[in-house]
Amino acid sequence: MSAGIPEIRAMEMEDVKLPVKVQLPNGVPLFLINEGVRDVVRLDLLFSGGYAVQNQPLQALFTNRMLREGCSAMGATAFSRSIDSCGAWIETYSTQECNHVTLYSLKRHIGKLLKIISDAVKSPAFSERRLNVVRAANKSHFQVNSCKVDVVAQRHFEKSLWGAEHKFGRLVTVEDYDAITVESLREYYARVYGACNCSIFLSGNIDDAIVQTVTNYFGEEQWGASTPVKIDDVPPVGSACGRVDVKVNDTMQSTVKIGSMTLDTSHPDFQTLKYMTVLLGGFFGSRLMTNIRERNGYTYHIEADISAFGKRNALVVTSETSNEYVSPLIAEVYNEFSRLQNEPVSLKEMEKLRNCTLGELCREYEGVIAKADIFINTYLSGEPFESVNKYLNVVRTATPEDFMRMAQAHLSPEKMIEIVAGA
C-alpha cells in the first residue's frame, strides 16, 4: 500500500459487475443488467437528441411527454388504464442530449406492456385535445415553480453557466408553452425517434424470453427516423463570474448556488475530483455540513455535487438559508475551498471518508434499479462502463495530496458563479 494511505479494514467492496451488450439485428444496442431475485423488470429506451436538437424551447420535452397520451392503437384513457391494470408505470423526461422513456413492470406483464410501449413510441397520436390538457398542466406547474427559490436559482445558474443565448441556458417563458403545437411535435418526432437513434437498457430479473420479446418489438427491423441525429458540441458562452441576485418576492429564505464548469468525464482527473467533492459536501459528515450546518447553524442542509449537462459537467454547491445568513454562508463556503487548497486532509478523515463512501456505494449497487441509473448516466456521458470501477479504485487509493491538487485547480473563487434567489 502507498505511503500515507491508511489501511482500510472496516469496509471493502468488490468491483461492480458491468452490463452485457447485445447488438440487435437492426443495430440497436441492448444493454443487459441481469440481477435481482424479485420479479421486477425495468426497460429504458434512450433516444439521442434532447434539447440539443430542438428548434424551439420545450419541443423535446413535450414530444417525449406526449408519448404517454395515446397512440394509433388506443386513446389516452385506454393507454393509461392498460398500464395501471398491470401495476406498472412509465416515466418520460428529456435532458440536454437525450429523451428517456422508462417502463417499470412486473415480469409476468412485460410481454403485454412491451407491445403497448412499442405502439406508443412508433405511432404516437399527438392529439390536439390531449396536448391542450398536458400543456395547460405543465404551464400551470411552471408558473407555480417560478415562485420557488430553488427552481429560480437553478434556472439562473444554468443561464449563467451556458449563456443566455445558448440552447441550454435560455430561460423558458410562459409564451414558449403557448408556442408548442402538434406540428412542432411531429417535426421533432420525425427527426429523432427511430432505431438509428435508440439505445436500450433492460434491467432486473430478465431471461432469454424477455430479451427475445424486446428484440421482436424494437430490434428486428429499422423503424422511425432514418437518419441519426447530429449533436453539435456548442461550448458554453457563459456570463461573467460573480454574484447574481434574483428577486423572488415574499420569501423568508434564499437559495444559494455557487459553481462553475469543470472537468469532462473523460479527463483523467475527473474521478479524483468527483471523490474530493464528496469530502467537500457529499455526505452528512462533509466539510460544508460540519461547518455551515453544525458549527454555524446557517442552514439545515448544504451539499456539493458534480452535475451533468449533456457531456459536460459543473461543480455546484447548493444550500438554502435565511436571507440574513446569505453573505456569511457564502464566505464560509470559500473558507472551505481555501482549507482544501492549503491544508492536507488528515489520514483519519481520509479513512472516514473512504468508509462512508464505500458504504454508500454498496447501498447504491445493491439494487438493480439504482444500478441501472448509474450505468445509464455513465453511458450518456460517453465513458465506458469500466469507469464505474475506476472510481472505486480512486476511492480506495486517493491521497491528501490528490485532494489538494484538485482543490487548487478547480476551486478558485474568481471562477465561480454565485446565484442568490430570494428576497
Coordinates of C-alpha atoms in Angstrom, one line a residue:
M1 CA 0.0 0.0 0.0
S2 CA 1.2 3.5 -0.9
A3 CA 2.9 5.5 1.8
G4 CA 0.5 7.8 3.7
I5 CA -2.7 5.8 2.9
P6 CA -4.1 4.2 6.0
E7 CA -5.0 0.5 5.7
I8 CA -8.8 0.0 5.3
R9 CA -10.2 -2.7 7.5
A10 CA -13.7 -1.5 8.2
M11 CA -15.0 -1.5 4.6
E12 CA -14.1 -3.4 1.4
M13 CA -16.0 -3.6 -1.8
E14 CA -15.5 -5.7 -4.9
D15 CA -15.6 -4.3 -8.4
V16 CA -19.1 -3.9 -9.8
K17 CA -20.4 -6.3 -12.4
L18 CA -20.8 -4.5 -15.7
P19 CA -23.7 -4.6 -18.2
V20 CA -23.6 -7.0 -21.0
K21 CA -24.0 -5.6 -24.5
V22 CA -26.1 -7.3 -27.2
Q23 CA -26.3 -5.9 -30.7
L24 CA -29.8 -6.4 -32.1
P25 CA -30.3 -7.3 -35.8
N26 CA -31.2 -3.7 -36.7
G27 CA -28.2 -2.3 -35.0
V28 CA -29.8 -1.0 -31.8
P29 CA -27.5 -1.7 -28.8
L30 CA -29.2 -3.5 -25.9
F31 CA -27.5 -3.5 -22.5
L32 CA -28.5 -6.2 -20.0
I33 CA -28.2 -5.8 -16.2
N34 CA -29.5 -9.2 -15.2
E35 CA -29.7 -9.1 -11.4
G36 CA -32.2 -9.4 -8.7
V37 CA -34.5 -12.1 -7.3
R38 CA -37.7 -10.0 -7.4
D39 CA -39.9 -10.4 -10.5
V40 CA -39.4 -6.7 -11.5
V41 CA -38.1 -5.5 -14.9
R42 CA -37.1 -2.1 -16.0
L43 CA -36.9 -1.1 -19.6
D44 CA -35.2 2.2 -20.7
L45 CA -35.5 3.5 -24.3
L46 CA -32.9 6.3 -24.8
F47 CA -33.2 8.5 -27.9
S48 CA -30.3 10.7 -28.7
G49 CA -31.2 14.4 -29.2
G50 CA -32.8 16.0 -26.2
Y51 CA -32.8 19.8 -26.0
A52 CA -29.6 19.9 -28.2
V53 CA -31.5 19.3 -31.5
Q54 CA -34.8 21.1 -30.8
N55 CA -35.9 24.0 -33.0
Q56 CA -37.8 25.8 -30.3
P57 CA -37.9 25.7 -26.4
L58 CA -39.8 22.8 -24.9
Q59 CA -40.1 20.9 -28.2
A60 CA -38.2 17.9 -26.9
L61 CA -39.9 17.9 -23.5
F62 CA -43.5 17.9 -25.0
T63 CA -42.7 15.5 -27.8
N64 CA -41.4 13.0 -25.3
R65 CA -44.2 13.7 -22.7
M66 CA -46.9 13.1 -25.3
L67 CA -45.8 9.6 -25.9
R68 CA -47.9 8.7 -22.8
E69 CA -51.0 10.3 -24.3
G70 CA -52.2 7.6 -26.7
C71 CA -51.2 6.1 -30.0
S72 CA -52.8 4.8 -33.2
A73 CA -53.9 1.6 -31.4
M74 CA -55.6 3.2 -28.4
G75 CA -56.5 6.6 -26.9
A76 CA -55.0 8.2 -23.9
T77 CA -57.5 6.8 -21.4
A78 CA -57.2 3.2 -22.6
F79 CA -53.4 3.6 -22.7
S80 CA -53.3 4.7 -19.0
R81 CA -55.7 2.0 -17.9
S82 CA -53.7 -0.7 -19.7
I83 CA -50.6 0.4 -17.9
D84 CA -52.3 0.8 -14.5
S85 CA -54.0 -2.6 -14.8
C86 CA -50.6 -4.3 -14.8
G87 CA -49.4 -2.3 -11.8
A88 CA -46.7 -0.7 -14.0
W89 CA -45.8 2.9 -14.6
I90 CA -44.0 4.9 -17.3
E91 CA -41.7 7.9 -16.9
T92 CA -40.8 10.2 -19.7
Y93 CA -38.3 13.0 -19.4
S94 CA -35.8 14.9 -21.6
T95 CA -32.3 16.2 -20.9
Q96 CA -29.7 18.2 -22.8
E97 CA -28.8 15.4 -25.2
C98 CA -31.3 12.5 -24.6
N99 CA -35.0 11.7 -24.4
H100 CA -35.9 8.9 -21.9
V101 CA -38.8 6.5 -21.9
T102 CA -38.7 4.2 -18.9
L103 CA -41.1 1.4 -18.0
Y104 CA -41.2 -0.4 -14.6
S105 CA -43.1 -3.7 -14.7
L106 CA -43.7 -7.0 -13.0
K107 CA -42.0 -9.7 -15.0
R108 CA -45.3 -11.5 -15.8
H109 CA -46.7 -8.5 -17.6
I110 CA -43.7 -7.4 -19.6
G111 CA -44.9 -9.0 -22.9
K112 CA -48.2 -7.1 -22.9
L113 CA -46.6 -3.9 -21.9
L114 CA -43.8 -4.0 -24.5
K115 CA -46.5 -4.2 -27.2
I116 CA -48.1 -1.0 -25.7
I117 CA -44.8 0.8 -25.4
S118 CA -43.8 -0.2 -28.9
D119 CA -47.1 1.3 -30.2
A120 CA -46.6 4.5 -28.2
V121 CA -43.1 5.0 -29.4
K122 CA -43.6 4.0 -33.1
S123 CA -47.1 5.6 -33.7
P124 CA -48.0 8.3 -31.1
A125 CA -51.3 10.0 -31.6
F126 CA -50.2 13.6 -30.8
S127 CA -53.8 14.5 -30.2
E128 CA -54.6 18.3 -30.2
R129 CA -57.0 17.8 -27.4
R130 CA -54.6 15.9 -25.2
L131 CA -51.8 18.4 -26.0
N132 CA -54.0 21.2 -24.7
V133 CA -54.6 19.4 -21.5
V134 CA -50.9 18.5 -21.0
R135 CA -49.7 22.0 -22.0
A136 CA -52.1 23.7 -19.6
A137 CA -51.0 21.4 -16.7
N138 CA -47.3 22.0 -17.4
K139 CA -47.8 25.7 -17.9
S140 CA -49.5 26.0 -14.5
H141 CA -46.7 23.9 -12.9
F142 CA -44.1 26.2 -14.5
Q143 CA -45.9 29.3 -13.1
V144 CA -46.1 27.8 -9.6
N145 CA -42.4 26.8 -9.7
S146 CA -41.4 30.3 -10.8
C147 CA -42.2 31.4 -7.2
K148 CA -39.9 28.8 -5.7
V149 CA -36.4 30.0 -4.8
D150 CA -34.7 26.6 -5.5
V151 CA -36.2 26.4 -9.0
V152 CA -35.5 30.0 -9.8
A153 CA -31.9 29.6 -8.6
Q154 CA -31.4 26.5 -10.8
R155 CA -32.7 28.3 -13.9
H156 CA -30.5 31.3 -13.4
F157 CA -27.5 29.1 -12.6
E158 CA -27.9 27.3 -15.9
K159 CA -28.3 30.6 -17.7
S160 CA -25.1 31.9 -16.2
L161 CA -23.3 28.7 -16.8
W162 CA -24.1 28.4 -20.5
G163 CA -25.1 31.9 -21.6
A164 CA -28.5 33.4 -22.2
E165 CA -28.4 32.7 -25.9
H166 CA -27.2 29.1 -25.6
K167 CA -29.9 26.3 -26.1
F168 CA -29.1 25.0 -22.6
G169 CA -29.0 28.5 -21.0
R170 CA -32.0 30.3 -22.4
L171 CA -34.7 30.9 -19.8
V172 CA -38.1 29.3 -20.7
T173 CA -41.1 31.7 -20.7
V174 CA -44.8 31.3 -20.4
E175 CA -45.0 32.2 -24.1
D176 CA -42.9 29.2 -25.0
Y177 CA -45.6 26.9 -23.7
D178 CA -48.2 28.7 -26.0
A179 CA -45.9 28.3 -29.0
I180 CA -45.9 24.4 -28.8
T181 CA -48.1 22.9 -31.5
V182 CA -48.9 19.4 -32.7
E183 CA -47.0 20.3 -35.9
S184 CA -43.9 21.2 -33.9
L185 CA -44.1 17.8 -32.0
R186 CA -44.5 15.9 -35.2
E187 CA -41.5 17.6 -36.7
Y188 CA -39.2 16.8 -33.8
Y189 CA -40.5 13.3 -33.6
A190 CA -39.8 12.6 -37.2
R191 CA -36.2 13.6 -36.8
V192 CA -35.4 11.9 -33.5
Y193 CA -37.4 8.8 -32.8
G194 CA -36.2 5.8 -34.6
A195 CA -33.9 2.7 -34.4
C196 CA -30.9 4.7 -35.6
N197 CA -31.1 7.0 -32.5
C198 CA -32.2 4.4 -30.0
S199 CA -30.3 2.5 -27.2
I200 CA -32.0 0.2 -24.8
F201 CA -31.2 -0.9 -21.2
L202 CA -33.0 -3.9 -19.8
S203 CA -32.6 -4.4 -16.0
G204 CA -33.8 -6.7 -13.3
N205 CA -34.9 -10.3 -13.3
I206 CA -34.6 -11.0 -17.0
D207 CA -34.4 -14.1 -19.1
D208 CA -34.0 -15.1 -22.7
A209 CA -37.7 -14.9 -23.4
I210 CA -37.8 -11.2 -22.3
V211 CA -34.7 -10.4 -24.4
Q212 CA -36.4 -12.0 -27.4
T213 CA -39.6 -10.1 -26.9
V214 CA -37.6 -6.8 -26.7
T215 CA -35.8 -7.9 -29.9
N216 CA -39.1 -8.6 -31.6
Y217 CA -40.6 -5.2 -30.9
F218 CA -37.5 -2.9 -31.2
G219 CA -34.7 -4.9 -32.8
E220 CA -35.7 -6.8 -35.9
E221 CA -36.3 -4.1 -38.5
Q222 CA -35.5 -0.4 -39.0
W223 CA -38.2 1.9 -37.7
G224 CA -38.9 5.5 -37.3
A225 CA -36.3 8.2 -38.2
S226 CA -34.0 7.1 -40.9
T227 CA -31.0 9.5 -40.2
P228 CA -29.0 9.6 -36.9
V229 CA -29.2 13.0 -35.2
K230 CA -26.1 15.0 -35.1
I231 CA -25.5 16.8 -31.8
D232 CA -23.2 19.7 -32.3
D233 CA -20.9 20.5 -29.3
V234 CA -21.6 24.2 -28.7
P235 CA -19.3 25.4 -26.0
P236 CA -20.7 27.4 -23.1
V237 CA -20.7 31.1 -23.6
G238 CA -21.5 31.9 -20.0
S239 CA -21.7 35.3 -18.5
A240 CA -19.0 36.8 -16.3
C241 CA -18.4 35.0 -13.0
G242 CA -19.5 36.6 -9.8
R243 CA -22.7 37.1 -7.9
V244 CA -26.2 37.5 -9.4
D245 CA -29.1 38.3 -7.2
V246 CA -32.5 37.2 -8.4
K247 CA -35.5 38.7 -6.7
V248 CA -38.3 36.3 -5.6
N249 CA -41.0 38.2 -3.6
D250 CA -42.3 37.2 -0.2
T251 CA -39.7 34.6 0.7
M252 CA -38.1 34.1 4.0
Q253 CA -35.3 32.0 2.7
S254 CA -32.9 32.3 -0.2
T255 CA -31.4 29.5 -2.3
V256 CA -27.6 29.9 -2.9
K257 CA -25.8 28.2 -5.7
I258 CA -22.0 28.5 -6.2
G259 CA -20.2 26.7 -9.0
S260 CA -18.6 26.6 -12.4
M261 CA -18.0 24.3 -15.3
T262 CA -15.4 21.7 -14.5
L263 CA -13.7 18.6 -16.0
D264 CA -15.4 16.4 -18.6
T265 CA -15.8 12.7 -17.5
S266 CA -13.1 11.7 -20.0
H267 CA -10.4 13.7 -18.2
P268 CA -8.0 11.5 -16.2
D269 CA -8.6 13.6 -13.1
F270 CA -12.4 13.6 -13.2
Q271 CA -12.8 10.6 -10.8
T272 CA -10.5 12.2 -8.3
L273 CA -12.3 15.5 -8.5
K274 CA -15.6 13.7 -8.0
Y275 CA -14.3 12.0 -4.9
M276 CA -12.9 15.2 -3.4
T277 CA -16.4 16.8 -3.9
V278 CA -17.8 14.1 -1.6
L279 CA -15.5 15.3 1.1
L280 CA -16.5 18.9 0.4
G281 CA -20.2 18.4 0.5
G282 CA -21.3 14.9 -0.5
F283 CA -22.3 13.2 2.8
F284 CA -23.6 14.2 6.3
G285 CA -20.0 14.4 7.8
S286 CA -18.7 16.6 4.9
R287 CA -16.7 19.8 5.4
L288 CA -19.6 22.0 4.4
M289 CA -22.2 20.3 6.6
T290 CA -19.8 20.3 9.6
N291 CA -19.0 24.0 9.2
I292 CA -22.1 25.6 7.9
R293 CA -24.8 23.5 9.5
E294 CA -23.3 22.1 12.7
R295 CA -20.9 24.8 13.7
N296 CA -22.6 28.0 12.4
G297 CA -26.2 27.0 12.1
Y298 CA -26.7 28.9 8.8
T299 CA -28.7 26.1 7.1
Y300 CA -30.4 22.8 7.6
H301 CA -28.7 21.3 4.5
I302 CA -25.9 22.1 2.1
E303 CA -24.3 19.9 -0.5
A304 CA -21.7 19.9 -3.2
D305 CA -22.1 17.8 -6.3
I306 CA -20.9 17.4 -9.9
S307 CA -23.9 17.8 -12.1
A308 CA -24.0 16.5 -15.7
F309 CA -25.3 18.8 -18.5
G310 CA -25.1 16.5 -21.5
K311 CA -21.4 15.5 -21.8
R312 CA -20.2 18.5 -19.8
N313 CA -20.1 18.8 -16.0
A314 CA -20.4 21.6 -13.4
L315 CA -19.3 21.5 -9.8
V316 CA -22.1 23.1 -7.8
V317 CA -22.6 23.9 -4.1
T318 CA -26.3 24.3 -3.2
S319 CA -28.0 25.5 0.0
E320 CA -31.0 27.3 1.4
T321 CA -30.6 29.8 4.2
S322 CA -32.4 32.7 5.9
N323 CA -31.9 35.9 4.0
E324 CA -29.7 37.4 6.8
Y325 CA -27.2 34.5 6.5
V326 CA -26.6 34.6 2.8
S327 CA -23.3 36.5 2.9
P328 CA -21.8 34.7 5.8
L329 CA -22.8 31.3 4.3
I330 CA -21.0 32.2 1.0
A331 CA -18.0 33.3 2.9
E332 CA -17.8 30.0 4.8
V333 CA -18.1 28.1 1.5
Y334 CA -15.0 29.9 0.3
N335 CA -13.2 29.3 3.6
E336 CA -13.7 25.5 3.0
F337 CA -12.4 25.9 -0.5
S338 CA -9.3 27.5 0.9
R339 CA -8.8 24.8 3.5
L340 CA -8.8 22.1 0.9
Q341 CA -6.4 24.1 -1.2
N342 CA -3.9 24.8 1.6
E343 CA -4.3 22.2 4.3
P344 CA -3.8 18.4 3.7
V345 CA -6.7 16.3 4.8
S346 CA -5.8 14.2 7.8
L347 CA -5.3 10.5 7.4
K348 CA -8.1 9.9 9.9
E349 CA -10.5 12.0 7.9
M350 CA -9.5 10.2 4.7
E351 CA -10.2 6.9 6.2
K352 CA -13.6 8.1 7.5
L353 CA -14.4 9.4 4.0
R354 CA -13.4 6.1 2.3
N355 CA -15.5 4.0 4.6
C356 CA -18.6 6.3 4.3
T357 CA -18.2 6.5 0.5
L358 CA -17.7 2.7 0.1
G359 CA -20.7 2.1 2.4
E360 CA -22.9 4.4 0.3
L361 CA -21.7 2.8 -2.9
C362 CA -22.5 -0.7 -1.5
R363 CA -26.0 0.5 -0.8
E364 CA -26.4 2.1 -4.3
Y365 CA -25.2 -1.0 -6.1
E366 CA -27.3 -3.4 -4.0
G367 CA -30.5 -2.5 -6.0
V368 CA -30.7 -3.2 -9.7
I369 CA -32.9 -0.1 -10.3
A370 CA -30.3 2.3 -8.8
K371 CA -27.6 0.5 -10.6
A372 CA -29.3 1.0 -13.9
D373 CA -29.4 4.7 -13.3
I374 CA -25.7 4.8 -12.7
F375 CA -24.8 2.8 -15.8
I376 CA -27.2 4.8 -18.0
N377 CA -25.6 8.1 -16.8
T378 CA -22.2 6.6 -17.5
Y379 CA -23.3 5.6 -21.0
L380 CA -24.7 9.0 -21.8
S381 CA -21.5 10.7 -20.6
G382 CA -19.7 8.9 -23.3
E383 CA -17.5 7.0 -20.9
P384 CA -17.1 3.2 -20.9
F385 CA -18.8 1.3 -18.1
E386 CA -15.4 0.4 -16.6
S387 CA -15.2 4.0 -15.4
V388 CA -17.5 2.9 -12.5
N389 CA -14.8 0.6 -11.2
K390 CA -12.2 3.3 -11.9
Y391 CA -14.0 5.5 -9.4
L392 CA -13.9 2.7 -6.9
N393 CA -10.2 2.4 -7.3
V394 CA -9.8 6.2 -6.8
V395 CA -11.8 5.9 -3.6
R396 CA -9.5 3.1 -2.4
T397 CA -6.2 4.9 -3.3
A398 CA -6.7 8.7 -3.3
T399 CA -4.3 10.7 -1.1
P400 CA -4.5 14.1 0.7
E401 CA -2.1 15.4 -1.9
D402 CA -4.5 14.4 -4.7
F403 CA -7.3 16.4 -3.0
M404 CA -5.1 19.5 -2.6
R405 CA -4.2 19.3 -6.2
M406 CA -7.8 19.1 -7.3
A407 CA -8.9 21.9 -5.0
Q408 CA -6.1 24.2 -6.2
A409 CA -7.0 23.6 -9.8
H410 CA -10.9 23.7 -9.6
L411 CA -12.0 25.6 -6.5
S412 CA -10.8 29.1 -7.4
P413 CA -13.3 31.7 -6.1
E414 CA -12.7 34.0 -9.0
K415 CA -14.0 31.4 -11.4
M416 CA -17.3 30.8 -9.5
I417 CA -20.8 31.8 -10.5
E418 CA -22.9 32.8 -7.5
I419 CA -26.7 32.8 -7.8
V420 CA -28.8 34.0 -4.9
A421 CA -32.6 33.7 -5.4
G422 CA -34.8 35.1 -2.7
A423 CA -36.0 38.3 -1.0

